Amino acid sequence: MIPATVPTEAIFDRGRLPDESRPVHAWNDDGEPLVLWRNELRRAQNIEGFKEVRERHQIVGVVPGGGWMTEWQEPSEGTSFADPVVAWAVYSDGEAKAIDTDSSGEAGLLSPSAKDRRTYHPGHIPDAPLPGEKSPGTSKEGV
């Protein structure tokens, strides 16, 4: 068994649920990733839904939100809401993800691929409207 010295993760497809990620703890003698599964190290390829192995980017710092906002639309109500980005999580590969809080104060990372959410700075016009909205600066006639 070879210890995993570079942070790596195994990705598993969970159907309609978001993909699941599990850290690779070691590699077997054939170079296959081993993950902790039900209290034992198992070959990732032998676990249902295994998709791939990739480098796991770790959070290396957190910086203030800097006035950025996140906005989303509640599809059932047709209304939109906006919150300030409280901070940015900076990853080892240089990527940054916004951190938002819910109504109870729980902080969470925002997914950059969320279709019903956008993150923007109020000093700039957002590039893309939320679903069902008109683009900023367009009239009702489309002029």
mmCIF file with all atom_site columns, C-alpha atoms in Angstrom:
data_model
loop_
_atom_site.group_PDB
_atom_site.id
_atom_site.type_symbol
_atom_site.label_atom_id
_atom_site.label_alt_id
_atom_site.label_comp_id
_atom_site.label_asym_id
_atom_site.label_entity_id
_atom_site.label_seq_id
_atom_site.pdbx_PDB_ins_code
_atom_site.Cartn_x
_atom_site.Cartn_y
_atom_site.Cartn_z
_atom_site.occupancy
_atom_site.B_iso_or_equiv
_atom_site.pdbx_formal_charge
_atom_site.auth_seq_id
_atom_site.auth_comp_id
_atom_site.auth_asym_id
_atom_site.auth_atom_id
_atom_site.pdbx_PDB_model_num
ATOM 1   C CA . MET A 1 1   ? 0.000   0.000  0.000   1.00 0.00 ? 1   MET A CA 1
ATOM 2   C CA . ILE A 1 2   ? 1.263   3.468  -0.969  1.00 0.00 ? 2   ILE A CA 1
ATOM 3   C CA . PRO A 1 3   ? 0.167   6.447  1.173   1.00 0.00 ? 3   PRO A CA 1
ATOM 4   C CA . ALA A 1 4   ? -1.630  9.260  -0.658  1.00 0.00 ? 4   ALA A CA 1
ATOM 5   C CA . THR A 1 5   ? 0.798   12.176 -0.349  1.00 0.00 ? 5   THR A CA 1
ATOM 6   C CA . VAL A 1 6   ? -1.018  14.505 -2.766  1.00 0.00 ? 6   VAL A CA 1
ATOM 7   C CA . PRO A 1 7   ? -4.596  15.410 -1.780  1.00 0.00 ? 7   PRO A CA 1
ATOM 8   C CA . THR A 1 8   ? -6.749  13.353 -4.166  1.00 0.00 ? 8   THR A CA 1
ATOM 9   C CA . GLU A 1 9   ? -10.438 12.469 -4.244  1.00 0.00 ? 9   GLU A CA 1
ATOM 10  C CA . ALA A 1 10  ? -12.588 9.780  -5.799  1.00 0.00 ? 10  ALA A CA 1
ATOM 11  C CA . ILE A 1 11  ? -15.853 10.994 -7.351  1.00 0.00 ? 11  ILE A CA 1
ATOM 12  C CA . PHE A 1 12  ? -19.018 8.883  -7.275  1.00 0.00 ? 12  PHE A CA 1
ATOM 13  C CA . ASP A 1 13  ? -22.171 9.432  -9.339  1.00 0.00 ? 13  ASP A CA 1
ATOM 14  C CA . ARG A 1 14  ? -25.266 9.392  -7.133  1.00 0.00 ? 14  ARG A CA 1
ATOM 15  C CA . GLY A 1 15  ? -27.897 9.667  -9.868  1.00 0.00 ? 15  GLY A CA 1
ATOM 16  C CA . ARG A 1 16  ? -30.137 12.659 -9.277  1.00 0.00 ? 16  ARG A CA 1
ATOM 17  C CA . LEU A 1 17  ? -28.189 13.667 -6.173  1.00 0.00 ? 17  LEU A CA 1
ATOM 18  C CA . PRO A 1 18  ? -24.990 15.710 -6.464  1.00 0.00 ? 18  PRO A CA 1
ATOM 19  C CA . ASP A 1 19  ? -21.818 13.690 -7.023  1.00 0.00 ? 19  ASP A CA 1
ATOM 20  C CA . GLU A 1 20  ? -20.174 12.417 -3.840  1.00 0.00 ? 20  GLU A CA 1
ATOM 21  C CA . SER A 1 21  ? -16.492 12.986 -3.131  1.00 0.00 ? 21  SER A CA 1
ATOM 22  C CA . ARG A 1 22  ? -14.334 10.824 -0.862  1.00 0.00 ? 22  ARG A CA 1
ATOM 23  C CA . PRO A 1 23  ? -10.670 11.439 -0.097  1.00 0.00 ? 23  PRO A CA 1
ATOM 24  C CA . VAL A 1 24  ? -8.168  8.888  -1.394  1.00 0.00 ? 24  VAL A CA 1
ATOM 25  C CA . HIS A 1 25  ? -6.248  7.656  1.659   1.00 0.00 ? 25  HIS A CA 1
ATOM 26  C CA . ALA A 1 26  ? -3.820  5.371  -0.164  1.00 0.00 ? 26  ALA A CA 1
ATOM 27  C CA . TRP A 1 27  ? -3.072  3.506  -3.408  1.00 0.00 ? 27  TRP A CA 1
ATOM 28  C CA . ASN A 1 28  ? -2.786  -0.252 -3.693  1.00 0.00 ? 28  ASN A CA 1
ATOM 29  C CA . ASP A 1 29  ? 0.262   -1.921 -5.283  1.00 0.00 ? 29  ASP A CA 1
ATOM 30  C CA . ASP A 1 30  ? -1.459  -1.752 -8.697  1.00 0.00 ? 30  ASP A CA 1
ATOM 31  C CA . GLY A 1 31  ? -1.966  2.023  -8.392  1.00 0.00 ? 31  GLY A CA 1
ATOM 32  C CA . GLU A 1 32  ? -5.704  1.857  -7.693  1.00 0.00 ? 32  GLU A CA 1
ATOM 33  C CA . PRO A 1 33  ? -7.177  4.433  -5.292  1.00 0.00 ? 33  PRO A CA 1
ATOM 34  C CA . LEU A 1 34  ? -8.325  3.286  -1.841  1.00 0.00 ? 34  LEU A CA 1
ATOM 35  C CA . VAL A 1 35  ? -11.066 5.177  0.004   1.00 0.00 ? 35  VAL A CA 1
ATOM 36  C CA . LEU A 1 36  ? -12.620 4.756  3.421   1.00 0.00 ? 36  LEU A CA 1
ATOM 37  C CA . TRP A 1 37  ? -15.955 3.011  2.899   1.00 0.00 ? 37  TRP A CA 1
ATOM 38  C CA . ARG A 1 38  ? -18.008 1.631  5.805   1.00 0.00 ? 38  ARG A CA 1
ATOM 39  C CA . ASN A 1 39  ? -15.025 1.706  8.168   1.00 0.00 ? 39  ASN A CA 1
ATOM 40  C CA . GLU A 1 40  ? -12.576 -0.054 5.847   1.00 0.00 ? 40  GLU A CA 1
ATOM 41  C CA . LEU A 1 41  ? -10.267 0.892  2.981   1.00 0.00 ? 41  LEU A CA 1
ATOM 42  C CA . ARG A 1 42  ? -11.779 -0.280 -0.307  1.00 0.00 ? 42  ARG A CA 1
ATOM 43  C CA . ARG A 1 43  ? -10.854 0.066  -3.966  1.00 0.00 ? 43  ARG A CA 1
ATOM 44  C CA . ALA A 1 44  ? -12.807 3.018  -5.347  1.00 0.00 ? 44  ALA A CA 1
ATOM 45  C CA . GLN A 1 45  ? -13.460 1.137  -8.603  1.00 0.00 ? 45  GLN A CA 1
ATOM 46  C CA . ASN A 1 46  ? -15.378 -1.526 -6.649  1.00 0.00 ? 46  ASN A CA 1
ATOM 47  C CA . ILE A 1 47  ? -17.853 0.984  -5.181  1.00 0.00 ? 47  ILE A CA 1
ATOM 48  C CA . GLU A 1 48  ? -21.060 1.634  -7.115  1.00 0.00 ? 48  GLU A CA 1
ATOM 49  C CA . GLY A 1 49  ? -21.102 4.895  -9.053  1.00 0.00 ? 49  GLY A CA 1
ATOM 50  C CA . PHE A 1 50  ? -17.318 5.386  -9.259  1.00 0.00 ? 50  PHE A CA 1
ATOM 51  C CA . LYS A 1 51  ? -16.535 7.982  -11.950 1.00 0.00 ? 51  LYS A CA 1
ATOM 52  C CA . GLU A 1 52  ? -13.024 9.332  -11.607 1.00 0.00 ? 52  GLU A CA 1
ATOM 53  C CA . VAL A 1 53  ? -10.102 10.338 -9.436  1.00 0.00 ? 53  VAL A CA 1
ATOM 54  C CA . ARG A 1 54  ? -8.916  13.938 -9.374  1.00 0.00 ? 54  ARG A CA 1
ATOM 55  C CA . GLU A 1 55  ? -6.694  16.232 -7.392  1.00 0.00 ? 55  GLU A CA 1
ATOM 56  C CA . ARG A 1 56  ? -8.455  17.588 -4.336  1.00 0.00 ? 56  ARG A CA 1
ATOM 57  C CA . HIS A 1 57  ? -8.067  21.324 -4.109  1.00 0.00 ? 57  HIS A CA 1
ATOM 58  C CA . GLN A 1 58  ? -7.945  22.463 -0.518  1.00 0.00 ? 58  GLN A CA 1
ATOM 59  C CA . ILE A 1 59  ? -8.936  25.797 0.965   1.00 0.00 ? 59  ILE A CA 1
ATOM 60  C CA . VAL A 1 60  ? -5.726  27.688 1.723   1.00 0.00 ? 60  VAL A CA 1
ATOM 61  C CA . GLY A 1 61  ? -7.238  31.005 2.781   1.00 0.00 ? 61  GLY A CA 1
ATOM 62  C CA . VAL A 1 62  ? -10.382 33.025 3.333   1.00 0.00 ? 62  VAL A CA 1
ATOM 63  C CA . VAL A 1 63  ? -10.742 36.712 2.459   1.00 0.00 ? 63  VAL A CA 1
ATOM 64  C CA . PRO A 1 64  ? -13.579 39.223 3.112   1.00 0.00 ? 64  PRO A CA 1
ATOM 65  C CA . GLY A 1 65  ? -16.498 39.442 0.687   1.00 0.00 ? 65  GLY A CA 1
ATOM 66  C CA . GLY A 1 66  ? -15.482 42.902 -0.551  1.00 0.00 ? 66  GLY A CA 1
ATOM 67  C CA . GLY A 1 67  ? -18.981 44.171 -1.293  1.00 0.00 ? 67  GLY A CA 1
ATOM 68  C CA . TRP A 1 68  ? -19.935 41.354 -3.683  1.00 0.00 ? 68  TRP A CA 1
ATOM 69  C CA . MET A 1 69  ? -23.536 40.132 -3.720  1.00 0.00 ? 69  MET A CA 1
ATOM 70  C CA . THR A 1 70  ? -25.205 36.839 -4.517  1.00 0.00 ? 70  THR A CA 1
ATOM 71  C CA . GLU A 1 71  ? -28.706 36.793 -5.944  1.00 0.00 ? 71  GLU A CA 1
ATOM 72  C CA . TRP A 1 72  ? -31.053 33.900 -6.577  1.00 0.00 ? 72  TRP A CA 1
ATOM 73  C CA . GLN A 1 73  ? -34.616 33.334 -7.640  1.00 0.00 ? 73  GLN A CA 1
ATOM 74  C CA . GLU A 1 74  ? -37.178 31.225 -5.817  1.00 0.00 ? 74  GLU A CA 1
ATOM 75  C CA . PRO A 1 75  ? -38.788 29.339 -8.754  1.00 0.00 ? 75  PRO A CA 1
ATOM 76  C CA . SER A 1 76  ? -42.037 28.559 -6.946  1.00 0.00 ? 76  SER A CA 1
ATOM 77  C CA . GLU A 1 77  ? -42.587 32.191 -5.897  1.00 0.00 ? 77  GLU A CA 1
ATOM 78  C CA . GLY A 1 78  ? -41.055 33.979 -8.881  1.00 0.00 ? 78  GLY A CA 1
ATOM 79  C CA . THR A 1 79  ? -39.243 36.383 -6.565  1.00 0.00 ? 79  THR A CA 1
ATOM 80  C CA . SER A 1 80  ? -35.543 37.052 -6.269  1.00 0.00 ? 80  SER A CA 1
ATOM 81  C CA . PHE A 1 81  ? -33.430 37.545 -3.164  1.00 0.00 ? 81  PHE A CA 1
ATOM 82  C CA . ALA A 1 82  ? -29.975 39.016 -2.636  1.00 0.00 ? 82  ALA A CA 1
ATOM 83  C CA . ASP A 1 83  ? -27.407 38.549 0.133   1.00 0.00 ? 83  ASP A CA 1
ATOM 84  C CA . PRO A 1 84  ? -23.926 39.910 0.605   1.00 0.00 ? 84  PRO A CA 1
ATOM 85  C CA . VAL A 1 85  ? -21.056 37.507 0.028   1.00 0.00 ? 85  VAL A CA 1
ATOM 86  C CA . VAL A 1 86  ? -19.553 37.292 3.520   1.00 0.00 ? 86  VAL A CA 1
ATOM 87  C CA . ALA A 1 87  ? -16.198 35.921 2.359   1.00 0.00 ? 87  ALA A CA 1
ATOM 88  C CA . TRP A 1 88  ? -14.324 34.123 -0.407  1.00 0.00 ? 88  TRP A CA 1
ATOM 89  C CA . ALA A 1 89  ? -12.697 30.725 0.088   1.00 0.00 ? 89  ALA A CA 1
ATOM 90  C CA . VAL A 1 90  ? -9.436  30.577 -1.878  1.00 0.00 ? 90  VAL A CA 1
ATOM 91  C CA . TYR A 1 91  ? -8.289  27.134 -3.033  1.00 0.00 ? 91  TYR A CA 1
ATOM 92  C CA . SER A 1 92  ? -4.816  25.727 -3.663  1.00 0.00 ? 92  SER A CA 1
ATOM 93  C CA . ASP A 1 93  ? -5.342  26.021 -7.449  1.00 0.00 ? 93  ASP A CA 1
ATOM 94  C CA . GLY A 1 94  ? -6.248  29.730 -7.199  1.00 0.00 ? 94  GLY A CA 1
ATOM 95  C CA . GLU A 1 95  ? -10.014 29.280 -7.592  1.00 0.00 ? 95  GLU A CA 1
ATOM 96  C CA . ALA A 1 96  ? -12.218 31.296 -5.240  1.00 0.00 ? 96  ALA A CA 1
ATOM 97  C CA . LYS A 1 97  ? -15.771 30.392 -4.196  1.00 0.00 ? 97  LYS A CA 1
ATOM 98  C CA . ALA A 1 98  ? -18.209 32.748 -2.530  1.00 0.00 ? 98  ALA A CA 1
ATOM 99  C CA . ILE A 1 99  ? -19.406 32.027 1.011   1.00 0.00 ? 99  ILE A CA 1
ATOM 100 C CA . ASP A 1 100 ? -22.979 32.939 1.930   1.00 0.00 ? 100 ASP A CA 1
ATOM 101 C CA . THR A 1 101 ? -25.023 32.461 5.084   1.00 0.00 ? 101 THR A CA 1
ATOM 102 C CA . ASP A 1 102 ? -28.568 31.206 5.462   1.00 0.00 ? 102 ASP A CA 1
ATOM 103 C CA . SER A 1 103 ? -31.264 32.659 7.717   1.00 0.00 ? 103 SER A CA 1
ATOM 104 C CA . SER A 1 104 ? -29.884 30.774 10.726  1.00 0.00 ? 104 SER A CA 1
ATOM 105 C CA . GLY A 1 105 ? -26.320 32.035 10.183  1.00 0.00 ? 105 GLY A CA 1
ATOM 106 C CA . GLU A 1 106 ? -24.907 28.778 8.760   1.00 0.00 ? 106 GLU A CA 1
ATOM 107 C CA . ALA A 1 107 ? -22.137 29.540 6.299   1.00 0.00 ? 107 ALA A CA 1
ATOM 108 C CA . GLY A 1 108 ? -21.836 27.597 3.068   1.00 0.00 ? 108 GLY A CA 1
ATOM 109 C CA . LEU A 1 109 ? -19.845 27.608 -0.141  1.00 0.00 ? 109 LEU A CA 1
ATOM 110 C CA . LEU A 1 110 ? -21.813 28.639 -3.202  1.00 0.00 ? 110 LEU A CA 1
ATOM 111 C CA . SER A 1 111 ? -21.634 26.455 -6.272  1.00 0.00 ? 111 SER A CA 1
ATOM 112 C CA . PRO A 1 112 ? -20.384 28.485 -9.231  1.00 0.00 ? 112 PRO A CA 1
ATOM 113 C CA . SER A 1 113 ? -22.533 26.386 -11.577 1.00 0.00 ? 113 SER A CA 1
ATOM 114 C CA . ALA A 1 114 ? -25.895 27.032 -9.858  1.00 0.00 ? 114 ALA A CA 1
ATOM 115 C CA . LYS A 1 115 ? -28.345 27.921 -12.648 1.00 0.00 ? 115 LYS A CA 1
ATOM 116 C CA . ASP A 1 116 ? -30.685 29.961 -10.453 1.00 0.00 ? 116 ASP A CA 1
ATOM 117 C CA . ARG A 1 117 ? -27.971 32.061 -8.792  1.00 0.00 ? 117 ARG A CA 1
ATOM 118 C CA . ARG A 1 118 ? -25.549 34.776 -9.835  1.00 0.00 ? 118 ARG A CA 1
ATOM 119 C CA . THR A 1 119 ? -22.746 36.530 -7.993  1.00 0.00 ? 119 THR A CA 1
ATOM 120 C CA . TYR A 1 120 ? -21.843 40.100 -8.922  1.00 0.00 ? 120 TYR A CA 1
ATOM 121 C CA . HIS A 1 121 ? -20.373 43.336 -7.623  1.00 0.00 ? 121 HIS A CA 1
ATOM 122 C CA . PRO A 1 122 ? -22.947 46.165 -7.298  1.00 0.00 ? 122 PRO A CA 1
ATOM 123 C CA . GLY A 1 123 ? -20.547 48.540 -9.059  1.00 0.00 ? 123 GLY A CA 1
ATOM 124 C CA . HIS A 1 124 ? -20.947 46.507 -12.259 1.00 0.00 ? 124 HIS A CA 1
ATOM 125 C CA . ILE A 1 125 ? -24.032 45.555 -14.253 1.00 0.00 ? 125 ILE A CA 1
ATOM 126 C CA . PRO A 1 126 ? -24.529 41.781 -13.993 1.00 0.00 ? 126 PRO A CA 1
ATOM 127 C CA . ASP A 1 127 ? -23.684 39.972 -17.248 1.00 0.00 ? 127 ASP A CA 1
ATOM 128 C CA . ALA A 1 128 ? -26.490 37.463 -17.146 1.00 0.00 ? 128 ALA A CA 1
ATOM 129 C CA . PRO A 1 129 ? -29.989 37.918 -15.767 1.00 0.00 ? 129 PRO A CA 1
ATOM 130 C CA . LEU A 1 130 ? -31.591 35.353 -13.535 1.00 0.00 ? 130 LEU A CA 1
ATOM 131 C CA . PRO A 1 131 ? -33.895 32.922 -15.367 1.00 0.00 ? 131 PRO A CA 1
ATOM 132 C CA . GLY A 1 132 ? -37.067 34.696 -16.455 1.00 0.00 ? 132 GLY A CA 1
ATOM 133 C CA . GLU A 1 133 ? -35.589 38.198 -16.135 1.00 0.00 ? 133 GLU A CA 1
ATOM 134 C CA . LYS A 1 134 ? -34.768 40.665 -18.888 1.00 0.00 ? 134 LYS A CA 1
ATOM 135 C CA . SER A 1 135 ? -31.145 41.641 -19.448 1.00 0.00 ? 135 SER A CA 1
ATOM 136 C CA . PRO A 1 136 ? -30.131 44.859 -17.668 1.00 0.00 ? 136 PRO A CA 1
ATOM 137 C CA . GLY A 1 137 ? -30.664 47.930 -19.842 1.00 0.00 ? 137 GLY A CA 1
ATOM 138 C CA . THR A 1 138 ? -33.211 46.404 -22.243 1.00 0.00 ? 138 THR A CA 1
ATOM 139 C CA . SER A 1 139 ? -36.656 47.871 -22.749 1.00 0.00 ? 139 SER A CA 1
ATOM 140 C CA . LYS A 1 140 ? -39.927 45.996 -22.885 1.00 0.00 ? 140 LYS A CA 1
ATOM 141 C CA . GLU A 1 141 ? -40.031 46.445 -26.661 1.00 0.00 ? 141 GLU A CA 1
ATOM 142 C CA . GLY A 1 142 ? -36.521 44.982 -27.017 1.00 0.00 ? 142 GLY A CA 1
ATOM 143 C CA . VAL A 1 143 ? -35.075 48.289 -28.238 1.00 0.00 ? 143 VAL A CA 1
#
